[in-house]
Amino acid sequence: MSVQSGTAPAANIELTRELKKPHRTLWGDAWVQFRRNRLAMFGLIILVLLVLGILLGPIFYRVDPEHIDITQSNLGLTAEHPFGTDDLGRDTLARNLYGGRISLAVGVVAMLIAIFFGTTIGLLSGFFPALDNPLMRFTDMMLALPQLPLLLVIIMLFRDVLRSAFGPEVGIFMLIVFVIGILGWMPTARVVRGSVLSVKKKEFVEAAVNIGVGQSAILRRHILPNVLSPIIVSATLSVASAILTESALSFLGLGFPPDVPTWGRLLFDGKDFLTFTPWVVIWPGLFISLTILSINFMGDGLRDALDPRMRG
Amino acid sequence: MGTYFVRRLLTAIPTLLAISFVIFAILDLAPGDPTGTLPPQIKMEVREQIRKALGLDEPFHVRYLLWLKQFFINEPLNIIEQVFNVQIGDSSNRLRVTSWSSRGKPVVDLIVERTPQTLWVVGFAYLLSVLIAIPLGVVGAVRQNSIFDQISTVMAVIGYSVPTFFTGLLAIVIFSVHLKWFPSVYNTTLKVTDWASFVAQIKQMIMPVAVLAFFQTAALSRYTRSSVLDNLKQDYVRTAYAKGFREHYVVIRHVLRNSLIPVVTLVALGIPQIFAGAIITEQIFRVNGLGSLLIIAIQSFDIPVVQTTTFIFAVLIVAFNLIADIVYGILDPRITYS
């Protein structure tokens, strides 16, 4: 360092001039790139609106989602019930807002579980050659399991045990989130392993090995930050797939109990009244679709934005 | 190629065994009792006898091995007997995997009963989606960023974002409830004998097929598009243009042949997925296929049926993985198996 600072004053002037420009970071560049993608921005805006509506909506819209009023049943759009009411006179908007919280919570927590296992297995498998083959065979086996049938079976079989142990809502939430996460980490593991294998051969890793950095430090300090972008993309997309899976389970009647109105459950309950009150089905369906759609648009945008090769 | 095929087949066997073990263990470890749904008047001793008759007093590994024997030896032998009308060994005393409900009917018979409905709807939808998705993907790639490409891209993302249980219900609301064009319930007892029943069959198939096909087309057309895009950048395409070939000739004769290789494998890999995905579509339109068999079995705690159907889904996945690998090897001579 001392040698460099002593030479070439002209270069120093260049450097100070350079510093006046705003500092460019990886995430800043990615954001610039992301903003250019119209569909991704559309997805982001829709998702932010949906999440804000679900989180803040119940503060302004104070209607009990469980309030039953038979005299107000099967109403269409009215001033009092903007989204109408169902066969028991419960307010559809309130139920959708409440259900959205659970659906989003399931999506996020299941994603965290899937990403935790996927990242761990991917990192270990990519970094330690001895673990690669057994872990990847295990991943292949997990991928060959029939997902939906197995989910249905596990939830059916363990539902009552967890319900009696943790209460009806928490027990089912834990079961659903855990099962979706545990059956959903495999794509992440594969992507992370692939990225680790390519990062591992880079010169800076070689340099770190040569100056005597320990294996766990290399993994944490040098490899993990460099495989973060595929993990982020994978996390985004797995929120969408977890929400979709939860609503599919609820739609088949094997998700949350009837008194917990998740979006899928609302669809399941409403499908028998399709002829009289189609809006009971259309609202939750629209919310699921919009959420998944915006997350998928965002995921595509993030993939392009975080890939330095795509930058123009 | 030959040795690769054999080795690949040999690795499929432990995979299947592991999967069968997982499925068996999950169902076995689960709390629950097949006599639990019986009327409460039945005495404890009788319940014990029922449990004994079902073989539930044996230890875990014995039951697993017996189930394996039934699934891999007894049932295939029965199928061979029925198909070729021959008798192998003492077939009348051979134990079969029987359903706990449905009056003790063999599970294989139940599955044979249910498969045609599933194959009609699911198979037809899949075929349709392949036929639509490939041209869509190719045109989208060749005319990249055109209006057509942009519309089909947006449609594709909508296609795989909107769940089939919503598009299905929406289709019912619009086409059955309001327009009254198609029936909302799939009638499986309908036999095609004359023109009128043929029209009725087509009418009741349109909605489930369209819903499934929309979802499948979306993913497949995206994949075809990116595969064609990859190939359009290759040197051999430039060479072909330099030699003076016209665009459609280059695309169809050169690019398409190369870019369809990964698409074909994806099509093969998707077949078992769509069987499982059809569970939802079958519930919406009340098709009594394999998916509804599984759902009913789960609800009535019919463990043999659940085990067998789940395992058959797993066998399909492993088998089509194998097929995809082999087809890839045949179609792409650049791949060498060492």
XYZ file of C-alpha atoms in Angstrom:
650
model
C 0.000 0.000 0.000
C 2.777 2.433 0.955
C 4.448 1.948 -2.422
C 1.289 2.840 -4.279
C 0.463 5.942 -2.311
C 3.937 7.364 -2.941
C 3.704 7.327 -6.730
C 1.744 9.099 -9.457
C -0.046 12.137 -7.948
C -2.145 12.352 -11.135
C -3.806 9.066 -10.263
C -4.728 10.432 -6.839
C -6.525 13.360 -8.405
C -8.438 10.924 -10.608
C -9.433 8.942 -7.554
C -10.833 11.894 -5.635
C -12.778 12.941 -8.668
C -14.176 9.456 -8.933
C -15.406 9.543 -5.336
C -17.739 12.456 -5.978
C -19.950 10.198 -8.042
C -22.568 8.290 -6.086
C -21.167 5.054 -4.824
C -22.318 2.089 -6.890
C -23.121 -1.126 -5.091
C -24.207 -4.540 -6.277
C -27.677 -4.027 -4.820
C -27.921 -0.505 -6.228
C -27.094 -1.811 -9.680
C -29.594 -4.591 -9.287
C -32.276 -2.091 -8.269
C -31.559 0.067 -11.314
C -31.872 -3.003 -13.492
C -35.012 -4.169 -11.687
C -36.697 -0.791 -12.119
C -36.246 -0.993 -15.867
C -38.285 -4.204 -15.980
C -41.872 -3.045 -16.310
C -43.499 -6.361 -15.465
C -41.339 -6.794 -12.379
C -42.174 -3.296 -11.145
C -45.850 -3.987 -11.808
C -45.511 -7.142 -9.698
C -43.744 -5.283 -6.910
C -46.393 -2.551 -6.762
C -49.279 -5.033 -6.758
C -47.626 -7.118 -4.075
C -46.871 -4.105 -1.866
C -50.486 -2.964 -2.225
C -51.791 -6.426 -1.384
C -49.528 -6.826 1.638
C -50.327 -3.344 2.922
C -54.017 -3.946 2.412
C -53.899 -7.230 4.280
C -51.789 -5.871 7.142
C -53.437 -2.473 7.537
C -56.891 -3.250 6.145
C -58.335 -4.727 9.361
C -57.306 -1.572 11.240
C -59.584 0.568 9.091
C -62.155 -2.018 8.135
C -63.386 -3.155 11.532
C -65.750 -5.997 10.705
C -65.483 -9.319 12.501
C -64.786 -12.033 9.872
C -66.595 -14.580 12.044
C -69.711 -12.489 12.712
C -72.724 -14.491 11.555
C -75.888 -12.624 10.559
C -78.376 -14.793 8.720
C -80.555 -11.806 7.826
C -77.644 -10.413 5.800
C -76.785 -13.645 3.960
C -75.914 -14.023 0.252
C -75.740 -10.282 -0.360
C -74.061 -8.889 -3.439
C -72.099 -5.669 -3.449
C -73.609 -3.299 -0.899
C -72.377 -0.184 0.883
C -72.151 -2.043 4.163
C -70.467 -5.133 2.687
C -68.332 -3.977 -0.261
C -67.456 -7.565 -1.277
C -70.827 -9.068 -0.355
C -71.590 -11.762 2.201
C -71.610 -15.569 2.201
C -74.367 -18.038 3.007
C -74.142 -17.311 6.762
C -74.017 -13.562 6.281
C -70.324 -13.256 7.081
C -68.542 -10.337 5.440
C -66.455 -11.490 2.467
C -63.998 -8.589 2.554
C -63.192 -9.124 6.229
C -62.750 -12.847 5.660
C -60.481 -12.252 2.685
C -58.327 -9.807 4.624
C -58.029 -12.199 7.545
C -57.418 -15.181 5.244
C -54.741 -13.265 3.395
C -52.718 -12.891 6.591
C -52.665 -16.639 7.100
C -51.962 -17.431 3.456
C -49.052 -14.967 3.352
C -47.731 -16.199 6.706
C -47.804 -19.774 5.437
C -45.975 -18.697 2.290
C -43.229 -16.836 4.137
C -42.615 -19.362 6.920
C -42.687 -22.361 4.560
C -40.252 -20.478 2.313
C -37.890 -19.880 5.253
C -37.885 -23.585 6.100
C -37.376 -24.613 2.475
C -34.619 -22.058 1.943
C -32.850 -23.036 5.167
C -32.717 -26.710 4.239
C -32.092 -26.033 0.553
C -29.223 -23.640 1.232
C -27.613 -25.869 3.843
C -27.787 -28.980 1.701
C -26.742 -27.107 -1.431
C -23.744 -25.499 0.288
C -22.567 -28.741 1.889
C -23.069 -30.716 -1.267
C -21.283 -28.201 -3.478
C -18.423 -27.507 -1.077
C -17.538 -30.932 0.296
C -16.953 -33.446 -2.523
C -17.377 -36.332 -0.093
C -20.937 -35.236 0.723
C -21.907 -34.382 -2.842
C -22.975 -37.784 -4.081
C -25.011 -38.953 -1.058
C -26.740 -35.583 -0.624
C -27.612 -35.312 -4.304
C -28.940 -38.881 -4.392
C -31.068 -37.949 -1.393
C -32.291 -34.839 -3.227
C -33.136 -36.939 -6.285
C -35.106 -39.327 -4.137
C -37.015 -36.480 -2.518
C -37.794 -35.090 -5.984
C -39.190 -38.459 -7.026
C -41.702 -38.423 -4.178
C -45.198 -37.536 -5.357
C -45.594 -34.138 -3.695
C -49.315 -33.477 -3.579
C -50.455 -36.993 -2.648
C -47.834 -37.164 0.087
C -48.779 -33.744 1.449
C -52.401 -34.806 1.602
C -51.535 -38.069 3.315
C -49.233 -36.507 5.910
C -51.686 -33.752 6.780
C -54.571 -36.181 7.026
C -52.640 -38.517 9.292
C -50.967 -36.051 11.651
C -53.657 -33.391 11.772
C -55.422 -34.591 14.900
C -52.236 -35.160 16.900
C -50.931 -31.645 16.317
C -54.349 -30.159 16.794
C -54.638 -31.660 20.250
C -51.053 -30.728 21.118
C -50.950 -27.081 19.983
C -54.560 -26.082 19.478
C -56.495 -26.125 16.206
C -54.979 -23.090 14.519
C -51.347 -23.220 15.608
C -51.149 -26.988 15.255
C -52.403 -27.009 11.659
C -50.267 -23.978 10.803
C -47.134 -25.718 12.077
C -47.968 -28.942 10.282
C -48.771 -27.311 6.936
C -45.796 -24.983 6.997
C -43.401 -27.724 8.006
C -44.631 -30.234 5.451
C -44.627 -27.713 2.588
C -41.131 -26.585 3.564
C -39.738 -30.059 3.966
C -41.087 -31.159 0.568
C -39.992 -27.955 -1.167
C -36.273 -27.432 -0.561
C -34.955 -29.564 -3.418
C -34.897 -27.042 -6.289
C -33.068 -24.547 -4.055
C -30.509 -27.171 -3.035
C -29.785 -27.972 -6.670
C -29.415 -24.340 -7.705
C -27.217 -23.490 -4.705
C -25.022 -26.534 -5.298
C -24.504 -25.524 -8.920
C -23.539 -21.982 -7.954
C -21.197 -23.189 -5.192
C -19.449 -25.516 -7.619
C -18.705 -22.633 -9.978
C -17.780 -20.093 -7.271
C -15.508 -22.617 -5.561
C -13.166 -22.662 -8.564
C -12.774 -18.852 -8.679
C -9.395 -17.261 -7.975
C -10.464 -15.389 -4.854
C -11.410 -18.650 -3.175
C -8.067 -20.097 -4.186
C -6.385 -17.007 -2.739
C -8.300 -17.376 0.520
C -7.267 -21.021 0.755
C -3.649 -20.042 0.132
C -3.526 -17.451 2.914
C -4.809 -20.092 5.288
C -8.479 -19.245 5.754
C -10.337 -22.095 7.368
C -12.946 -24.079 5.499
C -15.934 -22.838 7.454
C -14.790 -19.218 7.043
C -14.416 -19.718 3.278
C -17.899 -21.117 3.151
C -19.380 -18.295 5.200
C -17.329 -15.296 4.079
C -16.512 -16.053 0.463
C -18.966 -18.551 -0.949
C -22.282 -17.788 0.740
C -22.358 -14.061 -0.214
C -21.642 -15.015 -3.824
C -24.453 -17.516 -4.094
C -26.944 -15.168 -2.458
C -28.627 -14.062 -5.671
C -29.857 -17.515 -6.748
C -31.024 -18.034 -3.164
C -33.023 -14.792 -3.256
C -34.647 -15.682 -6.563
C -35.419 -19.148 -5.300
C -36.872 -17.735 -2.065
C -39.171 -15.404 -3.987
C -40.504 -18.169 -6.170
C -40.935 -20.566 -3.273
C -43.168 -18.102 -1.416
C -45.455 -18.272 -4.447
C -45.404 -22.037 -4.635
C -46.034 -22.386 -0.877
C -49.077 -20.107 -1.063
C -50.300 -22.097 -4.045
C -49.780 -25.406 -2.253
C -51.532 -24.240 0.886
C -54.544 -23.058 -1.065
C -54.615 -26.311 -3.037
C -54.634 -28.274 0.231
C -57.352 -26.091 1.711
C -59.279 -26.355 -1.538
C -59.222 -30.142 -1.218
C -60.599 -29.756 2.295
C -57.362 -30.921 3.909
C -55.854 -27.624 4.948
C -56.964 -25.347 7.720
C -60.154 -26.078 9.692
C -63.412 -24.409 8.563
C -63.216 -21.600 11.114
C -59.847 -20.404 9.763
C -60.651 -18.654 6.488
C -57.501 -18.874 4.364
C -57.925 -17.999 0.708
C -57.962 -21.653 -0.305
C -60.455 -22.489 2.408
C -62.738 -19.649 1.242
C -62.662 -21.132 -2.261
C -63.439 -24.588 -0.883
C -66.338 -23.298 1.216
C -67.678 -21.136 -1.582
C -67.593 -23.681 -4.385
C -70.873 -25.284 -3.299
C -72.665 -21.928 -3.539
C -71.223 -21.062 -6.927
C -74.636 -20.637 -8.504
C -75.994 -18.156 -5.945
C -72.945 -16.273 -4.697
C -70.085 -16.491 -7.196
C -68.306 -13.492 -5.577
C -67.523 -15.579 -2.487
C -65.269 -17.650 -4.763
C -64.073 -14.949 -7.125
C -62.482 -12.649 -4.515
C -60.190 -15.175 -2.828
C -59.328 -16.678 -6.219
C -58.442 -13.249 -7.517
C -56.267 -12.542 -4.475
C -54.390 -15.846 -4.774
C -53.870 -15.324 -8.484
C -52.712 -11.714 -8.103
C -50.300 -12.628 -5.320
C -48.761 -15.534 -7.231
C -48.680 -13.514 -10.450
C -46.916 -10.543 -8.880
C -44.421 -12.748 -7.053
C -43.640 -14.622 -10.267
C -43.148 -11.369 -12.210
C -40.881 -10.140 -9.416
C -38.940 -13.402 -9.360
C -38.271 -13.175 -13.100
C -37.225 -9.546 -12.709
C -34.932 -10.345 -9.776
C -33.304 -13.168 -11.704
C -32.400 -10.785 -14.513
C -31.455 -7.932 -12.180
C -29.141 -10.003 -10.002
C -27.363 -11.629 -12.924
C -24.424 -9.375 -13.836
C -24.249 -10.903 -17.298
C -27.678 -9.484 -18.128
C -26.639 -5.908 -17.397
C -26.525 -3.541 -20.302
C -25.582 -46.742 -24.247
C -26.464 -50.317 -23.313
C -24.418 -50.342 -20.120
C -25.694 -46.863 -19.259
C -29.239 -48.049 -19.645
C -28.619 -51.036 -17.377
C -26.874 -48.900 -14.774
C -29.644 -46.325 -14.834
C -32.216 -49.079 -14.415
C -30.282 -50.477 -11.484
C -30.190 -47.117 -9.705
C -33.941 -46.784 -10.184
C -34.537 -49.886 -8.067
C -33.017 -48.591 -4.803
C -34.767 -45.268 -5.392
C -38.096 -47.010 -5.678
C -37.373 -49.139 -2.626
C -36.467 -46.043 -0.617
C -39.647 -44.293 -1.745
C -41.802 -47.308 -0.963
C -40.216 -47.411 2.484
C -40.900 -43.698 3.067
C -44.528 -44.048 2.006
C -45.040 -47.187 4.059
C -43.334 -45.719 7.120
C -45.285 -42.445 7.048
C -48.560 -44.292 6.888
C -47.475 -46.756 9.510
C -46.084 -44.275 12.003
C -49.200 -42.200 11.793
C -51.588 -42.442 14.671
C -54.964 -43.804 13.748
C -56.788 -47.061 13.723
C -58.830 -48.640 10.922
C -61.327 -49.858 13.529
C -61.733 -46.294 14.792
C -64.443 -45.520 12.240
C -66.500 -48.627 13.135
C -69.667 -48.242 15.210
C -68.979 -47.986 18.967
C -71.164 -51.019 19.759
C -68.454 -53.364 18.453
C -66.616 -54.988 21.358
C -62.890 -54.672 22.030
C -62.275 -58.395 21.364
C -63.914 -58.121 17.964
C -61.824 -55.047 17.195
C -58.706 -57.010 18.162
C -59.738 -59.769 15.776
C -60.323 -57.285 12.978
C -56.897 -55.806 13.575
C -55.394 -59.296 13.565
C -57.198 -60.206 10.347
C -55.776 -57.063 8.749
C -52.308 -58.178 9.834
C -51.716 -55.209 12.105
C -50.288 -57.262 14.976
C -47.143 -58.150 13.032
C -43.980 -56.108 13.617
C -43.157 -53.234 11.272
C -40.490 -54.903 9.113
C -42.606 -58.020 8.569
C -45.525 -55.928 7.364
C -43.276 -53.884 5.104
C -41.753 -56.993 3.512
C -45.182 -58.559 3.078
C -46.448 -55.396 1.426
C -43.410 -55.356 -0.871
C -44.036 -59.005 -1.762
C -47.654 -58.269 -2.543
C -46.856 -55.210 -4.573
C -43.891 -56.502 -6.552
C -44.692 -60.216 -6.878
C -48.354 -61.022 -6.273
C -49.994 -58.130 -8.082
C -47.817 -58.275 -11.222
C -48.509 -62.022 -11.395
C -52.236 -61.324 -11.208
C -52.004 -58.766 -13.966
C -50.096 -61.229 -16.155
C -52.740 -63.872 -15.450
C -55.571 -61.586 -16.371
C -53.957 -60.220 -19.485
C -52.758 -63.532 -20.937
C -55.497 -65.697 -19.438
C -53.070 -68.190 -17.928
C -52.664 -69.557 -14.435
C -49.377 -69.225 -12.603
C -49.075 -71.227 -9.405
C -51.765 -71.238 -6.740
C -53.410 -68.005 -7.786
C -56.687 -68.399 -5.921
C -54.891 -68.474 -2.566
C -52.499 -65.694 -3.387
C -53.011 -62.684 -1.120
C -53.940 -59.445 -2.814
C -53.717 -55.837 -1.691
C -57.330 -55.161 -0.850
C -59.130 -51.986 0.027
C -60.382 -51.617 3.596
C -63.542 -49.995 2.386
C -65.209 -50.714 -1.005
C -66.161 -54.202 0.306
C -62.598 -55.499 0.252
C -62.117 -55.060 -3.454
C -58.528 -55.532 -4.682
C -56.843 -52.144 -4.968
C -55.513 -52.923 -8.426
C -59.064 -53.484 -9.679
C -60.122 -50.127 -8.270
C -57.196 -48.454 -9.991
C -57.961 -50.188 -13.296
C -61.551 -48.943 -13.006
C -60.496 -45.356 -12.411
C -57.609 -44.992 -14.847
C -59.533 -44.533 -18.137
C -61.342 -41.392 -16.913
C -58.089 -39.835 -15.740
C -56.299 -40.773 -18.935
C -59.063 -39.357 -21.107
C -59.131 -35.966 -19.447
C -55.500 -35.634 -18.358
C -53.977 -37.318 -21.376
C -56.012 -35.315 -23.816
C -55.222 -32.061 -22.032
C -51.519 -32.844 -22.047
C -51.500 -33.737 -25.725
C -53.338 -30.528 -26.534
C -50.965 -28.414 -24.485
C -47.909 -29.920 -26.200
C -49.464 -29.240 -29.609
C -50.183 -25.615 -28.691
C -47.098 -24.839 -26.621
C -44.404 -25.801 -29.125
C -45.545 -23.567 -32.020
C -46.258 -20.786 -29.513
C -42.767 -21.031 -28.035
C -41.046 -21.218 -31.434
C -42.855 -18.194 -32.861
C -42.267 -16.266 -29.642
C -38.536 -16.914 -29.861
C -38.137 -16.254 -33.588
C -40.090 -12.999 -33.305
C -38.558 -12.072 -29.959
C -40.007 -8.903 -28.357
C -42.739 -8.610 -30.961
C -46.299 -7.903 -29.873
C -47.084 -11.598 -30.268
C -44.152 -12.544 -28.041
C -45.072 -10.044 -25.367
C -48.697 -11.143 -25.257
C -47.798 -14.812 -25.130
C -45.233 -14.134 -22.377
C -47.797 -12.368 -20.215
C -50.369 -15.080 -20.935
C -47.847 -17.739 -19.962
C -47.066 -16.117 -16.605
C -50.795 -15.768 -15.969
C -51.225 -19.393 -17.010
C -48.887 -20.785 -14.411
C -49.751 -18.256 -11.718
C -53.511 -18.692 -11.694
C -54.242 -21.970 -9.918
C -56.349 -24.537 -11.773
C -58.873 -24.596 -8.945
C -59.608 -20.947 -9.646
C -59.680 -21.138 -13.443
C -61.850 -24.243 -13.105
C -64.378 -22.563 -10.820
C -64.337 -19.453 -12.993
C -65.019 -21.585 -16.068
C -67.938 -23.216 -14.270
C -69.369 -19.834 -13.254
C -69.100 -18.451 -16.782
C -69.792 -21.419 -19.038
C -72.101 -23.613 -16.948
C -73.949 -21.233 -14.646
C -74.357 -18.197 -16.891
C -74.026 -19.362 -20.472
C -75.183 -22.957 -19.804
C -72.932 -24.249 -22.584
C -71.253 -27.126 -20.798
C -72.203 -29.340 -17.829
C -70.317 -28.568 -14.625
C -70.131 -32.204 -13.523
C -68.265 -34.814 -15.552
C -70.515 -37.818 -16.041
C -68.281 -40.912 -16.069
C -71.132 -43.318 -16.763
C -71.656 -41.765 -20.173
C -70.959 -44.302 -22.926
C -70.233 -43.080 -26.420
C -72.603 -45.053 -28.642
C -74.010 -42.575 -31.141
C -73.527 -39.016 -32.347
C -75.540 -37.416 -29.517
C -73.562 -39.159 -26.767
C -70.327 -38.321 -28.593
C -71.280 -34.641 -28.550
C -72.178 -34.925 -24.856
C -68.769 -36.498 -24.153
C -66.970 -33.708 -26.032
C -69.034 -31.087 -24.214
C -68.239 -32.402 -20.772
C -64.552 -32.777 -21.614
C -64.045 -29.254 -22.917
C -63.825 -27.441 -19.566
C -61.545 -29.793 -17.603
C -59.301 -30.257 -20.626
C -59.115 -26.529 -21.309
C -58.327 -25.696 -17.677
C -55.541 -28.267 -17.445
C -54.196 -27.468 -20.897
C -54.013 -23.733 -20.154
C -51.857 -24.400 -17.113
C -49.596 -26.900 -18.893
C -49.220 -24.853 -22.072
C -47.935 -21.899 -20.079
C -44.912 -23.648 -18.608
C -44.117 -25.637 -21.735
C -44.268 -22.699 -24.138
C -41.900 -20.661 -21.925
C -39.448 -23.517 -21.917
C -39.666 -24.036 -25.680
C -39.153 -20.330 -26.222
C -35.966 -20.148 -24.153
C -34.619 -23.328 -25.734
C -35.191 -21.954 -29.252
C -33.647 -18.615 -28.218
C -30.498 -20.416 -27.040
C -30.205 -22.199 -30.353
C -30.850 -19.124 -32.500
C -27.619 -17.608 -31.162
C -25.522 -20.606 -32.244
C -22.937 -20.458 -35.000
C -24.605 -23.153 -37.093
C -27.640 -20.894 -37.524
C -25.472 -18.095 -38.865
C -23.802 -20.582 -41.203
C -27.156 -21.761 -42.472
C -28.254 -18.166 -43.145
C -24.903 -17.447 -44.804
C -25.495 -20.355 -47.142
C -28.655 -18.569 -48.255
C -31.375 -20.690 -46.650
C -34.655 -19.006 -45.971
C -35.741 -18.294 -42.414
C -38.485 -20.894 -42.130
C -36.163 -23.546 -43.531
C -33.437 -22.689 -41.002
C -35.902 -22.576 -38.125
C -37.718 -25.787 -38.955
C -34.865 -27.928 -40.233
C -32.001 -26.718 -38.062
C -33.136 -24.847 -34.977
C -36.289 -26.787 -34.147
C -34.593 -30.184 -34.234
C -31.960 -29.037 -31.792
C -34.140 -27.032 -29.473
C -36.804 -29.700 -29.118
C -34.377 -32.114 -27.440
C -34.716 -30.584 -23.952
C -38.421 -29.940 -24.582
C -39.064 -33.624 -25.248
C -37.449 -34.543 -21.946
C -39.504 -31.916 -20.160
C -42.650 -33.347 -21.733
C -41.678 -36.801 -20.453
C -40.892 -35.450 -16.973
C -44.215 -33.624 -16.860
C -46.417 -36.672 -17.419
C -46.319 -37.980 -13.818
C -46.642 -34.427 -12.490
C -49.858 -33.909 -14.352
C -51.311 -37.101 -12.930
C -50.825 -35.689 -9.456
C -51.946 -32.215 -10.530
C -55.108 -33.697 -11.975
C -56.195 -34.502 -8.418
C -57.408 -30.914 -8.151
C -59.037 -30.756 -11.571
C -60.841 -34.014 -10.872
C -62.210 -32.557 -7.649
C -63.490 -29.423 -9.376
C -65.331 -31.196 -12.174
C -66.131 -34.338 -10.126
C -64.304 -36.689 -12.475
C -64.041 -39.987 -10.604
C -60.530 -40.784 -11.737
C -57.362 -41.768 -9.885
C -57.141 -38.455 -8.064
C -60.604 -38.707 -6.600
C -59.880 -42.334 -5.649
C -56.924 -41.089 -3.606
C -58.887 -38.259 -1.990
C -61.753 -40.552 -1.002
C -59.316 -43.131 0.334
C -57.537 -40.488 2.412
C -60.826 -39.263 3.836
C -62.025 -42.747 4.725
C -58.631 -43.847 6.096
C -58.291 -46.607 3.487
C -54.560 -47.156 3.936
C -53.949 -49.880 1.302
C -55.512 -47.716 -1.416
C -53.555 -44.656 -0.278
C -50.281 -46.597 -0.153
C -50.786 -48.136 -3.557
C -51.936 -45.034 -5.422
C -49.218 -42.856 -3.861
C -46.635 -45.461 -4.706
C -47.930 -45.736 -8.270
C -47.488 -41.967 -8.628
C -43.906 -42.427 -7.397
C -43.295 -45.298 -9.825
C -44.554 -43.082 -12.657
C -42.144 -40.309 -11.639
C -39.149 -42.637 -11.492
C -40.122 -44.373 -14.738
C -40.555 -41.138 -16.667
C -37.281 -39.779 -15.278
C -35.647 -42.864 -16.714
C -37.467 -42.485 -20.035
C -36.509 -38.804 -20.224
C -32.834 -39.645 -19.665
C -32.837 -42.363 -22.288
C -34.761 -40.332 -24.857
C -32.312 -37.490 -24.309
C -29.444 -39.841 -25.045
C -31.079 -41.142 -28.207
C -32.065 -37.712 -29.526
C -28.797 -35.959 -28.774
C -25.802 -37.840 -30.169
C -23.451 -35.305 -28.554
C -24.220 -36.826 -25.173
C -21.914 -39.670 -24.343
C -22.496 -41.788 -21.301
C -19.294 -42.777 -19.638
